[in-house]
Amino acid sequence: MPRREATALDRAMARIVASIPRGRVATYGQVAVLAGSAGAARRAGSWLRELPPASKLPWHRVVNAGGGLSPRGDGSALREQRLRLEREGVSFDARGRIRLADFLWDPFARRSRSPMRSSRRK
DNA sequence: GTTATGACGCCGT
DNA sequence: AACGGCGCCATAA
């Protein structure tokens, strides 16, 4: 049995994370807001950590507000996350960060364009 | 009831 | 741009 019953917030976050499209990412804060609990970004992270390894949720599509992957005790999960993201077309810059301008999920966009990497700036 | 902890985030230096 | 400080929500001790 789960060490803890799923709360309404847990279910809401699960629903949000499940809707993040392939090849896009959402931030912890964004998940919290969409789940109806703005400011609970930290909670979102803690909740993800509790997910069973067999979870079907696309947990790897949740990144921090800086476009980076948040570290945890074991770096193996971190490499797994990056691997999964790259496999669906999400690219990382030299500093290991994702260009959110290109890959951040917009839940309100009717149809999101496939990210074009031609948008180099600078 | 308090205090510590954490896959976070914003703001000021 | 990087860092430290502080606030935030929920859990665990």
mmCIF file with all atom_site columns, C-alpha atoms (C1' of nucleotides) in Angstrom:
data_model
loop_
_atom_site.group_PDB
_atom_site.id
_atom_site.type_symbol
_atom_site.label_atom_id
_atom_site.label_alt_id
_atom_site.label_comp_id
_atom_site.label_asym_id
_atom_site.label_entity_id
_atom_site.label_seq_id
_atom_site.pdbx_PDB_ins_code
_atom_site.Cartn_x
_atom_site.Cartn_y
_atom_site.Cartn_z
_atom_site.occupancy
_atom_site.B_iso_or_equiv
_atom_site.pdbx_formal_charge
_atom_site.auth_seq_id
_atom_site.auth_comp_id
_atom_site.auth_asym_id
_atom_site.auth_atom_id
_atom_site.pdbx_PDB_model_num
ATOM 1   C CA    . MET A 1 1   ? 0.000  0.000  0.000   1.00 0.00 ? 1   MET A CA    1
ATOM 2   C CA    . PRO A 1 2   ? 1.091  3.570  -0.578  1.00 0.00 ? 2   PRO A CA    1
ATOM 3   C CA    . ARG A 1 3   ? 2.637  5.080  2.504   1.00 0.00 ? 3   ARG A CA    1
ATOM 4   C CA    . ARG A 1 4   ? 0.212  7.939  1.982   1.00 0.00 ? 4   ARG A CA    1
ATOM 5   C CA    . GLU A 1 5   ? -3.167 8.392  0.326   1.00 0.00 ? 5   GLU A CA    1
ATOM 6   C CA    . ALA A 1 6   ? -3.240 10.486 -2.825  1.00 0.00 ? 6   ALA A CA    1
ATOM 7   C CA    . THR A 1 7   ? -4.546 13.959 -2.128  1.00 0.00 ? 7   THR A CA    1
ATOM 8   C CA    . ALA A 1 8   ? -6.591 16.093 -4.511  1.00 0.00 ? 8   ALA A CA    1
ATOM 9   C CA    . LEU A 1 9   ? -3.447 18.023 -5.362  1.00 0.00 ? 9   LEU A CA    1
ATOM 10  C CA    . ASP A 1 10  ? -1.616 14.790 -6.137  1.00 0.00 ? 10  ASP A CA    1
ATOM 11  C CA    . ARG A 1 11  ? -4.307 13.729 -8.591  1.00 0.00 ? 11  ARG A CA    1
ATOM 12  C CA    . ALA A 1 12  ? -4.445 17.172 -10.152 1.00 0.00 ? 12  ALA A CA    1
ATOM 13  C CA    . MET A 1 13  ? -0.692 17.221 -10.707 1.00 0.00 ? 13  MET A CA    1
ATOM 14  C CA    . ALA A 1 14  ? -0.814 13.724 -12.150 1.00 0.00 ? 14  ALA A CA    1
ATOM 15  C CA    . ARG A 1 15  ? -3.433 14.875 -14.632 1.00 0.00 ? 15  ARG A CA    1
ATOM 16  C CA    . ILE A 1 16  ? -1.328 17.858 -15.685 1.00 0.00 ? 16  ILE A CA    1
ATOM 17  C CA    . VAL A 1 17  ? 1.910  15.952 -16.055 1.00 0.00 ? 17  VAL A CA    1
ATOM 18  C CA    . ALA A 1 18  ? 0.099  13.318 -18.089 1.00 0.00 ? 18  ALA A CA    1
ATOM 19  C CA    . SER A 1 19  ? -0.955 16.000 -20.570 1.00 0.00 ? 19  SER A CA    1
ATOM 20  C CA    . ILE A 1 20  ? 2.497  17.360 -21.321 1.00 0.00 ? 20  ILE A CA    1
ATOM 21  C CA    . PRO A 1 21  ? 2.998  16.545 -24.991 1.00 0.00 ? 21  PRO A CA    1
ATOM 22  C CA    . ARG A 1 22  ? 5.929  14.581 -26.248 1.00 0.00 ? 22  ARG A CA    1
ATOM 23  C CA    . GLY A 1 23  ? 8.890  16.767 -27.156 1.00 0.00 ? 23  GLY A CA    1
ATOM 24  C CA    . ARG A 1 24  ? 7.913  19.581 -24.806 1.00 0.00 ? 24  ARG A CA    1
ATOM 25  C CA    . VAL A 1 25  ? 8.586  20.350 -21.174 1.00 0.00 ? 25  VAL A CA    1
ATOM 26  C CA    . ALA A 1 26  ? 6.816  22.036 -18.267 1.00 0.00 ? 26  ALA A CA    1
ATOM 27  C CA    . THR A 1 27  ? 8.309  23.641 -15.188 1.00 0.00 ? 27  THR A CA    1
ATOM 28  C CA    . TYR A 1 28  ? 7.565  22.606 -11.604 1.00 0.00 ? 28  TYR A CA    1
ATOM 29  C CA    . GLY A 1 29  ? 5.929  25.947 -10.995 1.00 0.00 ? 29  GLY A CA    1
ATOM 30  C CA    . GLN A 1 30  ? 3.815  25.592 -14.111 1.00 0.00 ? 30  GLN A CA    1
ATOM 31  C CA    . VAL A 1 31  ? 2.591  22.176 -13.012 1.00 0.00 ? 31  VAL A CA    1
ATOM 32  C CA    . ALA A 1 32  ? 1.649  23.606 -9.624  1.00 0.00 ? 32  ALA A CA    1
ATOM 33  C CA    . VAL A 1 33  ? -0.272 26.500 -11.169 1.00 0.00 ? 33  VAL A CA    1
ATOM 34  C CA    . LEU A 1 34  ? -2.140 24.327 -13.638 1.00 0.00 ? 34  LEU A CA    1
ATOM 35  C CA    . ALA A 1 35  ? -2.956 21.894 -10.836 1.00 0.00 ? 35  ALA A CA    1
ATOM 36  C CA    . GLY A 1 36  ? -4.615 24.771 -9.020  1.00 0.00 ? 36  GLY A CA    1
ATOM 37  C CA    . SER A 1 37  ? -1.987 25.358 -6.365  1.00 0.00 ? 37  SER A CA    1
ATOM 38  C CA    . ALA A 1 38  ? 0.202  28.257 -7.451  1.00 0.00 ? 38  ALA A CA    1
ATOM 39  C CA    . GLY A 1 39  ? 3.304  28.495 -5.327  1.00 0.00 ? 39  GLY A CA    1
ATOM 40  C CA    . ALA A 1 40  ? 3.505  24.774 -4.705  1.00 0.00 ? 40  ALA A CA    1
ATOM 41  C CA    . ALA A 1 41  ? 6.352  24.246 -7.150  1.00 0.00 ? 41  ALA A CA    1
ATOM 42  C CA    . ARG A 1 42  ? 8.386  22.698 -4.407  1.00 0.00 ? 42  ARG A CA    1
ATOM 43  C CA    . ARG A 1 43  ? 5.592  20.324 -3.570  1.00 0.00 ? 43  ARG A CA    1
ATOM 44  C CA    . ALA A 1 44  ? 5.492  19.241 -7.208  1.00 0.00 ? 44  ALA A CA    1
ATOM 45  C CA    . GLY A 1 45  ? 9.101  18.166 -7.000  1.00 0.00 ? 45  GLY A CA    1
ATOM 46  C CA    . SER A 1 46  ? 8.584  16.262 -3.775  1.00 0.00 ? 46  SER A CA    1
ATOM 47  C CA    . TRP A 1 47  ? 5.588  14.540 -5.254  1.00 0.00 ? 47  TRP A CA    1
ATOM 48  C CA    . LEU A 1 48  ? 7.465  13.452 -8.371  1.00 0.00 ? 48  LEU A CA    1
ATOM 49  C CA    . ARG A 1 49  ? 10.131 11.939 -6.184  1.00 0.00 ? 49  ARG A CA    1
ATOM 50  C CA    . GLU A 1 50  ? 7.497  9.704  -4.610  1.00 0.00 ? 50  GLU A CA    1
ATOM 51  C CA    . LEU A 1 51  ? 6.418  8.280  -7.960  1.00 0.00 ? 51  LEU A CA    1
ATOM 52  C CA    . PRO A 1 52  ? 7.008  4.559  -8.328  1.00 0.00 ? 52  PRO A CA    1
ATOM 53  C CA    . PRO A 1 53  ? 9.670  3.656  -10.905 1.00 0.00 ? 53  PRO A CA    1
ATOM 54  C CA    . ALA A 1 54  ? 6.991  1.871  -12.921 1.00 0.00 ? 54  ALA A CA    1
ATOM 55  C CA    . SER A 1 55  ? 4.899  5.001  -13.245 1.00 0.00 ? 55  SER A CA    1
ATOM 56  C CA    . LYS A 1 56  ? 3.548  5.678  -16.717 1.00 0.00 ? 56  LYS A CA    1
ATOM 57  C CA    . LEU A 1 57  ? 3.655  9.419  -16.194 1.00 0.00 ? 57  LEU A CA    1
ATOM 58  C CA    . PRO A 1 58  ? 6.124  11.423 -18.330 1.00 0.00 ? 58  PRO A CA    1
ATOM 59  C CA    . TRP A 1 59  ? 7.967  12.681 -15.226 1.00 0.00 ? 59  TRP A CA    1
ATOM 60  C CA    . HIS A 1 60  ? 11.018 13.447 -17.350 1.00 0.00 ? 60  HIS A CA    1
ATOM 61  C CA    . ARG A 1 61  ? 9.175  16.330 -19.017 1.00 0.00 ? 61  ARG A CA    1
ATOM 62  C CA    . VAL A 1 62  ? 9.199  18.369 -15.827 1.00 0.00 ? 62  VAL A CA    1
ATOM 63  C CA    . VAL A 1 63  ? 12.184 20.695 -15.492 1.00 0.00 ? 63  VAL A CA    1
ATOM 64  C CA    . ASN A 1 64  ? 13.062 23.716 -13.374 1.00 0.00 ? 64  ASN A CA    1
ATOM 65  C CA    . ALA A 1 65  ? 12.349 27.335 -14.268 1.00 0.00 ? 65  ALA A CA    1
ATOM 66  C CA    . GLY A 1 66  ? 15.876 27.799 -15.551 1.00 0.00 ? 66  GLY A CA    1
ATOM 67  C CA    . GLY A 1 67  ? 15.438 25.123 -18.161 1.00 0.00 ? 67  GLY A CA    1
ATOM 68  C CA    . GLY A 1 68  ? 17.762 22.778 -16.277 1.00 0.00 ? 68  GLY A CA    1
ATOM 69  C CA    . LEU A 1 69  ? 17.277 19.321 -14.819 1.00 0.00 ? 69  LEU A CA    1
ATOM 70  C CA    . SER A 1 70  ? 17.021 19.366 -11.058 1.00 0.00 ? 70  SER A CA    1
ATOM 71  C CA    . PRO A 1 71  ? 19.598 17.165 -9.322  1.00 0.00 ? 71  PRO A CA    1
ATOM 72  C CA    . ARG A 1 72  ? 18.710 14.478 -6.841  1.00 0.00 ? 72  ARG A CA    1
ATOM 73  C CA    . GLY A 1 73  ? 20.747 12.055 -4.809  1.00 0.00 ? 73  GLY A CA    1
ATOM 74  C CA    . ASP A 1 74  ? 21.558 9.625  -7.562  1.00 0.00 ? 74  ASP A CA    1
ATOM 75  C CA    . GLY A 1 75  ? 22.723 11.077 -10.868 1.00 0.00 ? 75  GLY A CA    1
ATOM 76  C CA    . SER A 1 76  ? 21.547 8.032  -12.764 1.00 0.00 ? 76  SER A CA    1
ATOM 77  C CA    . ALA A 1 77  ? 17.961 9.256  -12.785 1.00 0.00 ? 77  ALA A CA    1
ATOM 78  C CA    . LEU A 1 78  ? 19.275 12.537 -14.111 1.00 0.00 ? 78  LEU A CA    1
ATOM 79  C CA    . ARG A 1 79  ? 20.964 10.914 -17.083 1.00 0.00 ? 79  ARG A CA    1
ATOM 80  C CA    . GLU A 1 80  ? 17.843 8.871  -17.705 1.00 0.00 ? 80  GLU A CA    1
ATOM 81  C CA    . GLN A 1 81  ? 15.790 12.059 -17.826 1.00 0.00 ? 81  GLN A CA    1
ATOM 82  C CA    . ARG A 1 82  ? 18.123 13.755 -20.282 1.00 0.00 ? 82  ARG A CA    1
ATOM 83  C CA    . LEU A 1 83  ? 18.233 10.640 -22.432 1.00 0.00 ? 83  LEU A CA    1
ATOM 84  C CA    . ARG A 1 84  ? 14.458 10.404 -22.613 1.00 0.00 ? 84  ARG A CA    1
ATOM 85  C CA    . LEU A 1 85  ? 14.135 14.080 -23.497 1.00 0.00 ? 85  LEU A CA    1
ATOM 86  C CA    . GLU A 1 86  ? 16.746 13.966 -26.208 1.00 0.00 ? 86  GLU A CA    1
ATOM 87  C CA    . ARG A 1 87  ? 15.040 10.908 -27.642 1.00 0.00 ? 87  ARG A CA    1
ATOM 88  C CA    . GLU A 1 88  ? 11.903 12.978 -28.170 1.00 0.00 ? 88  GLU A CA    1
ATOM 89  C CA    . GLY A 1 89  ? 13.739 15.859 -29.756 1.00 0.00 ? 89  GLY A CA    1
ATOM 90  C CA    . VAL A 1 90  ? 14.399 18.189 -26.828 1.00 0.00 ? 90  VAL A CA    1
ATOM 91  C CA    . SER A 1 91  ? 17.862 19.678 -27.173 1.00 0.00 ? 91  SER A CA    1
ATOM 92  C CA    . PHE A 1 92  ? 20.272 20.955 -24.536 1.00 0.00 ? 92  PHE A CA    1
ATOM 93  C CA    . ASP A 1 93  ? 22.759 23.780 -24.842 1.00 0.00 ? 93  ASP A CA    1
ATOM 94  C CA    . ALA A 1 94  ? 26.416 23.615 -23.891 1.00 0.00 ? 94  ALA A CA    1
ATOM 95  C CA    . ARG A 1 95  ? 25.582 24.317 -20.255 1.00 0.00 ? 95  ARG A CA    1
ATOM 96  C CA    . GLY A 1 96  ? 23.113 21.454 -20.224 1.00 0.00 ? 96  GLY A CA    1
ATOM 97  C CA    . ARG A 1 97  ? 20.054 23.620 -20.245 1.00 0.00 ? 97  ARG A CA    1
ATOM 98  C CA    . ILE A 1 98  ? 16.919 23.555 -22.383 1.00 0.00 ? 98  ILE A CA    1
ATOM 99  C CA    . ARG A 1 99  ? 15.888 26.631 -24.366 1.00 0.00 ? 99  ARG A CA    1
ATOM 100 C CA    . LEU A 1 100 ? 12.446 27.151 -22.835 1.00 0.00 ? 100 LEU A CA    1
ATOM 101 C CA    . ALA A 1 101 ? 11.574 29.708 -25.515 1.00 0.00 ? 101 ALA A CA    1
ATOM 102 C CA    . ASP A 1 102 ? 11.512 26.737 -27.878 1.00 0.00 ? 102 ASP A CA    1
ATOM 103 C CA    . PHE A 1 103 ? 10.419 23.772 -25.798 1.00 0.00 ? 103 PHE A CA    1
ATOM 104 C CA    . LEU A 1 104 ? 8.218  25.050 -22.988 1.00 0.00 ? 104 LEU A CA    1
ATOM 105 C CA    . TRP A 1 105 ? 4.736  23.594 -23.189 1.00 0.00 ? 105 TRP A CA    1
ATOM 106 C CA    . ASP A 1 106 ? 1.919  26.070 -23.757 1.00 0.00 ? 106 ASP A CA    1
ATOM 107 C CA    . PRO A 1 107 ? -1.237 24.334 -22.500 1.00 0.00 ? 107 PRO A CA    1
ATOM 108 C CA    . PHE A 1 108 ? -3.420 26.961 -24.164 1.00 0.00 ? 108 PHE A CA    1
ATOM 109 C CA    . ALA A 1 109 ? -1.898 26.855 -27.609 1.00 0.00 ? 109 ALA A CA    1
ATOM 110 C CA    . ARG A 1 110 ? -4.340 25.163 -29.993 1.00 0.00 ? 110 ARG A CA    1
ATOM 111 C CA    . ARG A 1 111 ? -1.596 23.549 -31.983 1.00 0.00 ? 111 ARG A CA    1
ATOM 112 C CA    . SER A 1 112 ? 2.008  23.912 -30.976 1.00 0.00 ? 112 SER A CA    1
ATOM 113 C CA    . ARG A 1 113 ? 4.511  24.227 -33.768 1.00 0.00 ? 113 ARG A CA    1
ATOM 114 C CA    . SER A 1 114 ? 7.343  21.818 -33.810 1.00 0.00 ? 114 SER A CA    1
ATOM 115 C CA    . PRO A 1 115 ? 10.295 23.662 -32.306 1.00 0.00 ? 115 PRO A CA    1
ATOM 116 C CA    . MET A 1 116 ? 12.537 25.099 -35.014 1.00 0.00 ? 116 MET A CA    1
ATOM 117 C CA    . ARG A 1 117 ? 16.152 25.223 -34.084 1.00 0.00 ? 117 ARG A CA    1
ATOM 118 C CA    . SER A 1 118 ? 16.737 27.810 -36.768 1.00 0.00 ? 118 SER A CA    1
ATOM 119 C CA    . SER A 1 119 ? 15.736 30.407 -34.212 1.00 0.00 ? 119 SER A CA    1
ATOM 120 C CA    . ARG A 1 120 ? 19.265 31.142 -33.159 1.00 0.00 ? 120 ARG A CA    1
ATOM 121 C CA    . ARG A 1 121 ? 19.693 34.404 -31.502 1.00 0.00 ? 121 ARG A CA    1
ATOM 122 C CA    . LYS A 1 122 ? 22.670 36.381 -30.388 1.00 0.00 ? 122 LYS A CA    1
ATOM 123 C "C1'" . DG  B 2 1   ? 2.622  22.468 18.253  1.00 0.00 ? 1   DG  B "C1'" 1
ATOM 124 C "C1'" . DT  B 2 2   ? 7.564  23.251 16.454  1.00 0.00 ? 2   DT  B "C1'" 1
ATOM 125 C "C1'" . DT  B 2 3   ? 11.299 22.435 13.475  1.00 0.00 ? 3   DT  B "C1'" 1
ATOM 126 C "C1'" . DA  B 2 4   ? 13.691 20.454 9.699   1.00 0.00 ? 4   DA  B "C1'" 1
ATOM 127 C "C1'" . DT  B 2 5   ? 13.659 19.045 4.796   1.00 0.00 ? 5   DT  B "C1'" 1
ATOM 128 C "C1'" . DG  B 2 6   ? 12.999 19.159 -0.268  1.00 0.00 ? 6   DG  B "C1'" 1
ATOM 129 C "C1'" . DA  B 2 7   ? 13.032 16.952 -8.312  1.00 0.00 ? 7   DA  B "C1'" 1
ATOM 130 C "C1'" . DC  B 2 8   ? 11.256 25.004 -6.515  1.00 0.00 ? 8   DC  B "C1'" 1
ATOM 131 C "C1'" . DG  B 2 9   ? 11.184 30.134 -7.674  1.00 0.00 ? 9   DG  B "C1'" 1
ATOM 132 C "C1'" . DC  B 2 10  ? 11.586 35.168 -7.336  1.00 0.00 ? 10  DC  B "C1'" 1
ATOM 133 C "C1'" . DC  B 2 11  ? 14.361 39.108 -6.149  1.00 0.00 ? 11  DC  B "C1'" 1
ATOM 134 C "C1'" . DG  B 2 12  ? 18.142 41.648 -4.719  1.00 0.00 ? 12  DG  B "C1'" 1
ATOM 135 C "C1'" . DT  B 2 13  ? 23.375 41.809 -4.785  1.00 0.00 ? 13  DT  B "C1'" 1
ATOM 136 C "C1'" . DA  C 3 1   ? 25.016 35.611 -14.944 1.00 0.00 ? 1   DA  C "C1'" 1
ATOM 137 C "C1'" . DA  C 3 2   ? 25.842 33.374 -10.648 1.00 0.00 ? 2   DA  C "C1'" 1
ATOM 138 C "C1'" . DC  C 3 3   ? 24.682 33.236 -5.680  1.00 0.00 ? 3   DC  C "C1'" 1
ATOM 139 C "C1'" . DG  C 3 4   ? 22.514 33.819 -1.389  1.00 0.00 ? 4   DG  C "C1'" 1
ATOM 140 C "C1'" . DG  C 3 5   ? 18.368 34.724 1.122   1.00 0.00 ? 5   DG  C "C1'" 1
ATOM 141 C "C1'" . DC  C 3 6   ? 13.668 34.047 1.874   1.00 0.00 ? 6   DC  C "C1'" 1
ATOM 142 C "C1'" . DG  C 3 7   ? 8.967  32.575 0.868   1.00 0.00 ? 7   DG  C "C1'" 1
ATOM 143 C "C1'" . DC  C 3 8   ? 6.041  28.841 -0.479  1.00 0.00 ? 8   DC  C "C1'" 1
ATOM 144 C "C1'" . DC  C 3 9   ? 3.257  24.063 0.172   1.00 0.00 ? 9   DC  C "C1'" 1
ATOM 145 C "C1'" . DA  C 3 10  ? 3.219  19.674 2.259   1.00 0.00 ? 10  DA  C "C1'" 1
ATOM 146 C "C1'" . DT  C 3 11  ? 5.536  15.874 4.877   1.00 0.00 ? 11  DT  C "C1'" 1
ATOM 147 C "C1'" . DA  C 3 12  ? 8.198  13.835 8.437   1.00 0.00 ? 12  DA  C "C1'" 1
ATOM 148 C "C1'" . DA  C 3 13  ? 10.373 13.823 12.911  1.00 0.00 ? 13  DA  C "C1'" 1
#
